[in-house]
Amino acid sequence: MRHVLSLFDLSTAEIQRVLELSRELKQGVKDGKRPTMLANHNVGLLFEKPSLRTRVSFETLTTQLGGNSLFLGEDVGWGKREPVQDFIPILTSYLDLLVIRAKSHAAVAEACEYSRCPIINGLTDVSHPCQAFADMLTIQENTAGLADSKVAFLGDGNNVAYSLAIICSRLGVEFSLGAPEKYQFDAAFVKDLNDSAGKELVKQFDDPAAAAEDAEFVYTDVWTSMGQEAESKQRLADLADYQVNEALMKQARDEAKFLHCLPARRGEEVTTEVIESGSSLIIEEAENRLHAQKGLVVWLLQEANG
Ligand code: CP
Ligand code: NVA
């Protein structure tokens, strides 16, 4: 059974296929078409952390495709009320698809082992593949060509940056992380991506201006992710020089666009001027969560596990 725990679970051709389905299904909604591919299907959303975009986009796409979604919060007792060896097989025997947002990536990997239906990672401490699909859909819609594009991610080399680096390198897009050394990716991860791409698409800089140079898309995320609240003061101090502001945007291409997975903390990782500027694509990017995940769900249920 195929799951989407990380983008490493898909080949490059499969990533491209998901994006192709996403574009077709997005156009379909605009043309008034709502194919009922999930009719009589039950999609579970098991969430250990708060969410607006991930939860609502999965609930909405399930409804648009004719299925039913079930939101499952703390009260179901995952990891608390009974052993995972009982909890996951029972839960997934009721469902056709399970989306999990978890504190621990290892816990989602363990759930995949015991699952009786496909699982999609809806964010862990390590990765956020659904976000990366929506980001790439947005990049494709706003660039003349991926081969000449460049994405610069400023700030913490976190779950969002990790998945974005994978999807960029798989699709031949240059990706620079601008972060202090202790917030950068593991060297082995970068080497692995560049070896697979056959060229040095992924680079890391501790100088934010060097990372942003010639970028077509400038991306940032919060400096303190969910679960890291105790480190917030230290992170604020360590990452202050990596804020995306008008001066930083000037290091990028003239028509560079701004991206953010959201939620944002204005005045920290990004200024109000930049996030509200004409170059900001944040609303389109958030809308694309719906379309990209729809492509992912259809691919996973009909093609990967069909
Ligand atoms: N970007 C994102 O995953 O948003 P939520 O945390 O609101 O789901
Ligand atoms: N890096 C953030 C992303 C939120 C969508 C977090 O994990 O909290």
CSV table of C-alpha atoms and ligand atoms in Angstrom, one decimal:
chain,number,residue,atom,x,y,z
A,1,MET,CA,0.0,0.0,0.0
A,2,ARG,CA,1.3,3.5,-0.9
A,3,HIS,CA,1.4,6.3,1.6
A,4,VAL,CA,2.6,9.9,1.3
A,5,LEU,CA,4.8,10.4,4.4
A,6,SER,CA,7.4,12.4,2.5
A,7,LEU,CA,8.0,13.6,-1.0
A,8,PHE,CA,10.7,10.9,-1.2
A,9,ASP,CA,7.7,8.4,-1.4
A,10,LEU,CA,7.1,9.6,-5.0
A,11,SER,CA,9.2,9.5,-8.1
A,12,THR,CA,9.7,12.7,-10.1
A,13,ALA,CA,7.2,11.4,-12.7
A,14,GLU,CA,4.7,10.8,-10.0
A,15,ILE,CA,5.2,14.3,-8.6
A,16,GLN,CA,4.6,15.7,-12.0
A,17,ARG,CA,1.5,13.6,-12.4
A,18,VAL,CA,0.1,14.9,-9.1
A,19,LEU,CA,0.6,18.4,-10.3
A,20,GLU,CA,-1.0,17.7,-13.7
A,21,LEU,CA,-4.1,16.2,-12.0
A,22,SER,CA,-4.1,19.3,-9.7
A,23,ARG,CA,-4.2,21.7,-12.6
A,24,GLU,CA,-7.0,19.6,-14.4
A,25,LEU,CA,-9.1,19.4,-11.2
A,26,LYS,CA,-8.6,23.2,-10.5
A,27,GLN,CA,-9.7,24.0,-14.0
A,28,GLY,CA,-12.6,21.6,-13.6
A,29,VAL,CA,-13.9,23.5,-10.5
A,30,LYS,CA,-13.7,26.8,-12.4
A,31,ASP,CA,-15.7,25.2,-15.3
A,32,GLY,CA,-18.3,24.0,-12.8
A,33,LYS,CA,-17.3,20.3,-12.9
A,34,ARG,CA,-17.2,18.4,-9.6
A,35,PRO,CA,-16.4,14.8,-10.5
A,36,THR,CA,-17.6,12.5,-7.6
A,37,MET,CA,-14.5,10.4,-7.4
A,38,LEU,CA,-14.8,10.1,-3.6
A,39,ALA,CA,-18.5,9.2,-3.6
A,40,ASN,CA,-19.2,6.9,-0.6
A,41,HIS,CA,-15.6,7.4,0.6
A,42,ASN,CA,-14.7,8.3,4.2
A,43,VAL,CA,-11.6,10.5,4.8
A,44,GLY,CA,-10.3,10.8,8.3
A,45,LEU,CA,-8.3,13.8,9.5
A,46,LEU,CA,-6.3,13.0,12.7
A,47,PHE,CA,-4.8,16.2,13.9
A,48,GLU,CA,-2.6,16.7,17.0
A,49,LYS,CA,-1.8,20.4,16.1
A,50,PRO,CA,-4.0,23.4,15.1
A,51,SER,CA,-4.8,24.0,11.4
A,52,LEU,CA,-6.8,26.3,9.2
A,53,ARG,CA,-5.6,25.6,5.7
A,54,THR,CA,-4.8,21.8,5.9
A,55,ARG,CA,-8.0,20.9,7.7
A,56,VAL,CA,-10.4,23.0,5.7
A,57,SER,CA,-8.9,22.3,2.3
A,58,PHE,CA,-9.0,18.5,2.9
A,59,GLU,CA,-12.6,18.8,4.2
A,60,THR,CA,-13.6,20.9,1.2
A,61,LEU,CA,-11.9,18.8,-1.4
A,62,THR,CA,-13.6,15.7,0.1
A,63,THR,CA,-17.0,17.4,-0.2
A,64,GLN,CA,-16.3,18.6,-3.7
A,65,LEU,CA,-15.4,15.1,-4.8
A,66,GLY,CA,-18.6,13.7,-3.2
A,67,GLY,CA,-17.1,12.1,-0.1
A,68,ASN,CA,-17.4,12.5,3.6
A,69,SER,CA,-14.7,13.7,6.0
A,70,LEU,CA,-14.3,13.1,9.8
A,71,PHE,CA,-12.2,15.4,11.9
A,72,LEU,CA,-10.5,13.6,14.7
A,73,GLY,CA,-8.9,15.6,17.5
A,74,GLU,CA,-7.4,14.8,20.9
A,75,ASP,CA,-10.5,13.0,22.2
A,76,VAL,CA,-9.9,9.9,20.0
A,77,GLY,CA,-6.9,9.2,22.1
A,78,TRP,CA,-4.1,8.5,19.6
A,79,GLY,CA,-1.0,7.4,21.5
A,80,LYS,CA,-2.9,7.8,24.8
A,81,ARG,CA,-6.0,5.7,25.2
A,82,GLU,CA,-4.8,2.4,23.7
A,83,PRO,CA,-1.8,0.9,21.9
A,84,VAL,CA,-1.1,2.1,18.4
A,85,GLN,CA,-1.2,-1.6,17.2
A,86,ASP,CA,-5.0,-1.5,18.1
A,87,PHE,CA,-5.7,2.2,17.3
A,88,ILE,CA,-4.4,2.5,13.8
A,89,PRO,CA,-5.8,-0.8,12.2
A,90,ILE,CA,-9.2,-0.1,13.8
A,91,LEU,CA,-9.4,3.5,12.7
A,92,THR,CA,-8.1,2.8,9.2
A,93,SER,CA,-10.5,-0.1,8.7
A,94,TYR,CA,-13.4,2.4,8.8
A,95,LEU,CA,-11.7,4.8,6.4
A,96,ASP,CA,-10.6,5.0,2.7
A,97,LEU,CA,-7.9,7.6,3.4
A,98,LEU,CA,-6.4,9.1,6.6
A,99,VAL,CA,-4.6,12.5,6.8
A,100,ILE,CA,-2.4,12.9,9.9
A,101,ARG,CA,-1.0,16.1,11.4
A,102,ALA,CA,1.4,15.0,14.1
A,103,LYS,CA,4.0,16.3,16.6
A,104,SER,CA,6.3,13.4,15.6
A,105,HIS,CA,7.2,12.3,12.1
A,106,ALA,CA,8.2,8.9,13.5
A,107,ALA,CA,4.6,8.5,14.9
A,108,VAL,CA,3.2,8.9,11.4
A,109,ALA,CA,5.7,6.5,10.0
A,110,GLU,CA,4.6,4.0,12.6
A,111,ALA,CA,0.9,4.6,11.7
A,112,CYS,CA,1.8,3.8,8.1
A,113,GLU,CA,3.1,0.4,9.2
A,114,TYR,CA,-0.2,-0.6,10.9
A,115,SER,CA,-2.6,1.2,8.5
A,116,ARG,CA,-5.3,-0.5,6.4
A,117,CYS,CA,-5.8,2.5,4.2
A,118,PRO,CA,-3.5,5.1,2.5
A,119,ILE,CA,-2.1,7.8,4.8
A,120,ILE,CA,-1.1,11.4,3.8
A,121,ASN,CA,1.2,13.5,6.0
A,122,GLY,CA,-0.6,16.7,6.8
A,123,LEU,CA,2.5,18.1,8.5
A,124,THR,CA,5.0,16.8,11.0
A,125,ASP,CA,8.0,18.3,12.7
A,126,VAL,CA,10.1,17.1,9.7
A,127,SER,CA,8.1,17.6,6.6
A,128,HIS,CA,5.0,19.2,5.0
A,129,PRO,CA,4.6,17.5,1.5
A,130,CYS,CA,1.0,18.9,0.9
A,131,GLN,CA,2.4,22.4,1.3
A,132,ALA,CA,5.2,21.7,-1.2
A,133,PHE,CA,2.7,20.5,-3.8
A,134,ALA,CA,0.6,23.7,-3.4
A,135,ASP,CA,3.8,25.8,-3.5
A,136,MET,CA,5.0,24.1,-6.7
A,137,LEU,CA,1.6,24.6,-8.3
A,138,THR,CA,1.8,28.3,-7.5
A,139,ILE,CA,5.3,28.5,-8.8
A,140,GLN,CA,4.3,26.8,-12.1
A,141,GLU,CA,1.5,29.3,-12.5
A,142,ASN,CA,3.7,32.3,-12.0
A,143,THR,CA,6.9,31.5,-13.8
A,144,ALA,CA,7.8,31.5,-17.5
A,145,GLY,CA,9.8,28.3,-16.9
A,146,LEU,CA,11.0,26.1,-14.1
A,147,ALA,CA,14.5,25.7,-15.6
A,148,ASP,CA,15.2,29.4,-15.3
A,149,SER,CA,13.4,29.9,-11.9
A,150,LYS,CA,15.0,30.1,-8.5
A,151,VAL,CA,13.4,29.9,-5.0
A,152,ALA,CA,15.1,31.5,-2.0
A,153,PHE,CA,13.9,30.4,1.4
A,154,LEU,CA,14.9,32.7,4.3
A,155,GLY,CA,14.8,31.8,8.0
A,156,ASP,CA,14.5,28.4,9.6
A,157,GLY,CA,15.3,25.3,7.6
A,158,ASN,CA,12.2,23.7,8.9
A,159,ASN,CA,9.6,21.2,7.8
A,160,VAL,CA,8.2,23.5,5.1
A,161,ALA,CA,11.7,24.4,3.8
A,162,TYR,CA,12.6,20.7,3.7
A,163,SER,CA,9.7,19.6,1.6
A,164,LEU,CA,10.1,22.7,-0.7
A,165,ALA,CA,13.8,21.9,-1.3
A,166,ILE,CA,12.9,18.3,-2.3
A,167,ILE,CA,10.1,19.3,-4.8
A,168,CYS,CA,12.3,22.1,-6.3
A,169,SER,CA,15.3,19.9,-6.8
A,170,ARG,CA,13.1,17.1,-8.3
A,171,LEU,CA,11.6,19.5,-10.8
A,172,GLY,CA,14.9,21.2,-11.7
A,173,VAL,CA,14.3,24.5,-9.8
A,174,GLU,CA,17.3,26.1,-8.1
A,175,PHE,CA,16.7,26.4,-4.3
A,176,SER,CA,18.7,28.5,-1.9
A,177,LEU,CA,18.3,28.4,1.9
A,178,GLY,CA,19.4,31.6,3.7
A,179,ALA,CA,19.8,30.7,7.4
A,180,PRO,CA,22.4,30.7,10.3
A,181,GLU,CA,24.3,27.5,10.3
A,182,LYS,CA,22.4,25.9,13.2
A,183,TYR,CA,19.1,26.4,11.3
A,184,GLN,CA,20.4,25.0,8.0
A,185,PHE,CA,19.7,21.5,6.5
A,186,ASP,CA,21.9,18.5,7.2
A,187,ALA,CA,24.7,18.4,4.6
A,188,ALA,CA,23.8,14.8,3.8
A,189,PHE,CA,20.3,15.8,2.8
A,190,VAL,CA,21.6,18.6,0.5
A,191,LYS,CA,24.2,16.2,-1.0
A,192,ASP,CA,21.5,13.6,-1.6
A,193,LEU,CA,19.2,16.0,-3.4
A,194,ASN,CA,22.1,17.4,-5.6
A,195,ASP,CA,23.4,13.9,-6.4
A,196,SER,CA,19.9,12.8,-7.5
A,197,ALA,CA,19.5,16.0,-9.6
A,198,GLY,CA,23.0,15.6,-11.1
A,199,LYS,CA,23.7,19.3,-10.4
A,200,GLU,CA,24.0,21.7,-7.5
A,201,LEU,CA,20.4,22.9,-7.4
A,202,VAL,CA,20.2,23.2,-3.6
A,203,LYS,CA,22.6,25.6,-1.8
A,204,GLN,CA,22.8,27.0,1.7
A,205,PHE,CA,24.1,30.5,2.8
A,206,ASP,CA,24.4,32.2,6.1
A,207,ASP,CA,24.3,35.5,4.3
A,208,PRO,CA,20.6,36.3,3.5
A,209,ALA,CA,21.4,38.6,0.6
A,210,ALA,CA,23.5,35.9,-1.1
A,211,ALA,CA,20.6,33.4,-0.7
A,212,ALA,CA,18.1,35.9,-2.2
A,213,GLU,CA,20.3,37.0,-5.1
A,214,ASP,CA,18.5,36.5,-8.5
A,215,ALA,CA,15.5,34.7,-6.8
A,216,GLU,CA,12.2,34.6,-8.7
A,217,PHE,CA,10.4,33.5,-5.6
A,218,VAL,CA,11.3,34.6,-2.0
A,219,TYR,CA,9.8,32.3,0.6
A,220,THR,CA,9.7,32.4,4.4
A,221,ASP,CA,7.9,30.7,7.3
A,222,VAL,CA,7.6,31.4,11.0
A,223,TRP,CA,10.8,31.3,13.0
A,224,THR,CA,9.1,29.3,15.8
A,225,SER,CA,7.1,26.3,14.5
A,226,MET,CA,4.3,24.6,16.5
A,227,GLY,CA,5.9,22.7,19.4
A,228,GLN,CA,9.0,25.0,19.5
A,229,GLU,CA,7.4,27.7,21.7
A,230,ALA,CA,10.0,27.3,24.5
A,231,GLU,CA,12.8,28.3,22.1
A,232,SER,CA,10.9,31.3,20.7
A,233,LYS,CA,13.1,34.0,22.4
A,234,GLN,CA,16.3,32.5,21.2
A,235,ARG,CA,15.0,32.0,17.6
A,236,LEU,CA,13.8,35.6,17.4
A,237,ALA,CA,17.4,36.7,18.3
A,238,ASP,CA,19.1,34.2,16.0
A,239,LEU,CA,16.9,34.8,12.9
A,240,ALA,CA,16.4,38.6,13.1
A,241,ASP,CA,18.8,39.2,10.2
A,242,TYR,CA,16.8,36.9,7.9
A,243,GLN,CA,13.6,38.8,7.9
A,244,VAL,CA,12.0,39.3,4.4
A,245,ASN,CA,11.6,43.0,4.1
A,246,GLU,CA,11.8,45.5,1.2
A,247,ALA,CA,15.6,45.6,1.3
A,248,LEU,CA,15.9,41.8,1.1
A,249,MET,CA,13.3,41.7,-1.8
A,250,LYS,CA,15.6,44.1,-3.6
A,251,GLN,CA,18.3,41.4,-3.7
A,252,ALA,CA,16.0,39.2,-5.7
A,253,ARG,CA,14.9,39.7,-9.3
A,254,ASP,CA,12.9,42.9,-10.1
A,255,GLU,CA,9.6,41.1,-10.5
A,256,ALA,CA,10.2,38.6,-7.7
A,257,LYS,CA,7.2,37.1,-5.9
A,258,PHE,CA,6.7,36.5,-2.2
A,259,LEU,CA,5.5,33.2,-0.9
A,260,HIS,CA,4.6,32.0,2.7
A,261,CYS,CA,2.9,28.8,3.8
A,262,LEU,CA,1.0,30.8,6.5
A,263,PRO,CA,0.2,31.5,9.3
A,264,ALA,CA,2.6,34.4,9.3
A,265,ARG,CA,3.9,36.5,12.2
A,266,ARG,CA,4.1,40.0,10.6
A,267,GLY,CA,7.0,42.0,11.9
A,268,GLU,CA,9.0,38.8,12.6
A,269,GLU,CA,9.9,36.7,9.5
A,270,VAL,CA,8.2,39.1,7.1
A,271,THR,CA,7.2,42.7,7.2
A,272,THR,CA,3.6,43.9,6.6
A,273,GLU,CA,4.8,45.9,3.6
A,274,VAL,CA,6.1,42.8,1.8
A,275,ILE,CA,3.3,40.4,2.7
A,276,GLU,CA,0.7,43.0,1.6
A,277,SER,CA,2.6,44.1,-1.5
A,278,GLY,CA,1.6,43.4,-5.1
A,279,SER,CA,4.4,40.8,-5.3
A,280,SER,CA,2.8,38.7,-2.6
A,281,LEU,CA,1.1,35.5,-3.7
A,282,ILE,CA,0.0,34.2,-0.3
A,283,ILE,CA,-3.8,34.0,-1.0
A,284,GLU,CA,-3.4,32.2,-4.3
A,285,GLU,CA,-0.8,29.9,-2.7
A,286,ALA,CA,-3.2,29.0,0.2
A,287,GLU,CA,-6.1,28.4,-2.3
A,288,ASN,CA,-3.8,26.0,-4.2
A,289,ARG,CA,-3.7,23.8,-1.1
A,290,LEU,CA,-7.2,22.7,-2.1
A,291,HIS,CA,-6.3,22.0,-5.7
A,292,ALA,CA,-2.9,20.4,-5.1
A,293,GLN,CA,-4.2,18.1,-2.4
A,294,LYS,CA,-7.1,17.1,-4.6
A,295,GLY,CA,-4.6,16.0,-7.2
A,296,LEU,CA,-2.7,14.2,-4.6
A,297,VAL,CA,-5.7,12.4,-3.2
A,298,VAL,CA,-7.0,11.3,-6.6
A,299,TRP,CA,-3.5,10.1,-7.6
A,300,LEU,CA,-3.0,8.2,-4.3
A,301,LEU,CA,-6.4,6.5,-4.4
A,302,GLN,CA,-7.0,5.9,-8.1
A,303,GLU,CA,-3.5,5.5,-9.5
A,304,ALA,CA,-1.0,4.6,-6.8
A,305,ASN,CA,-3.4,2.3,-4.9
A,306,GLY,CA,-6.1,1.8,-7.6
B,1,CP,N1,0.2,26.1,5.9
B,1,CP,C1,-0.5,25.3,6.7
B,1,CP,O1,-0.3,24.1,6.7
B,1,CP,O2,-1.5,26.0,7.4
B,1,CP,P1,-2.4,25.4,8.6
B,1,CP,O3,-1.4,25.1,9.7
B,1,CP,O4,-3.4,26.4,8.9
B,1,CP,O5,-3.0,24.1,8.1
B,2,NVA,N1,6.7,25.5,10.2
B,2,NVA,C1,5.3,25.7,10.6
B,2,NVA,C2,4.4,25.5,9.5
B,2,NVA,C3,2.9,25.7,9.8
B,2,NVA,C4,2.1,25.5,8.6
B,2,NVA,C5,5.0,24.8,11.8
B,2,NVA,O1,5.4,23.6,11.8
B,2,NVA,O2,4.4,25.3,12.8
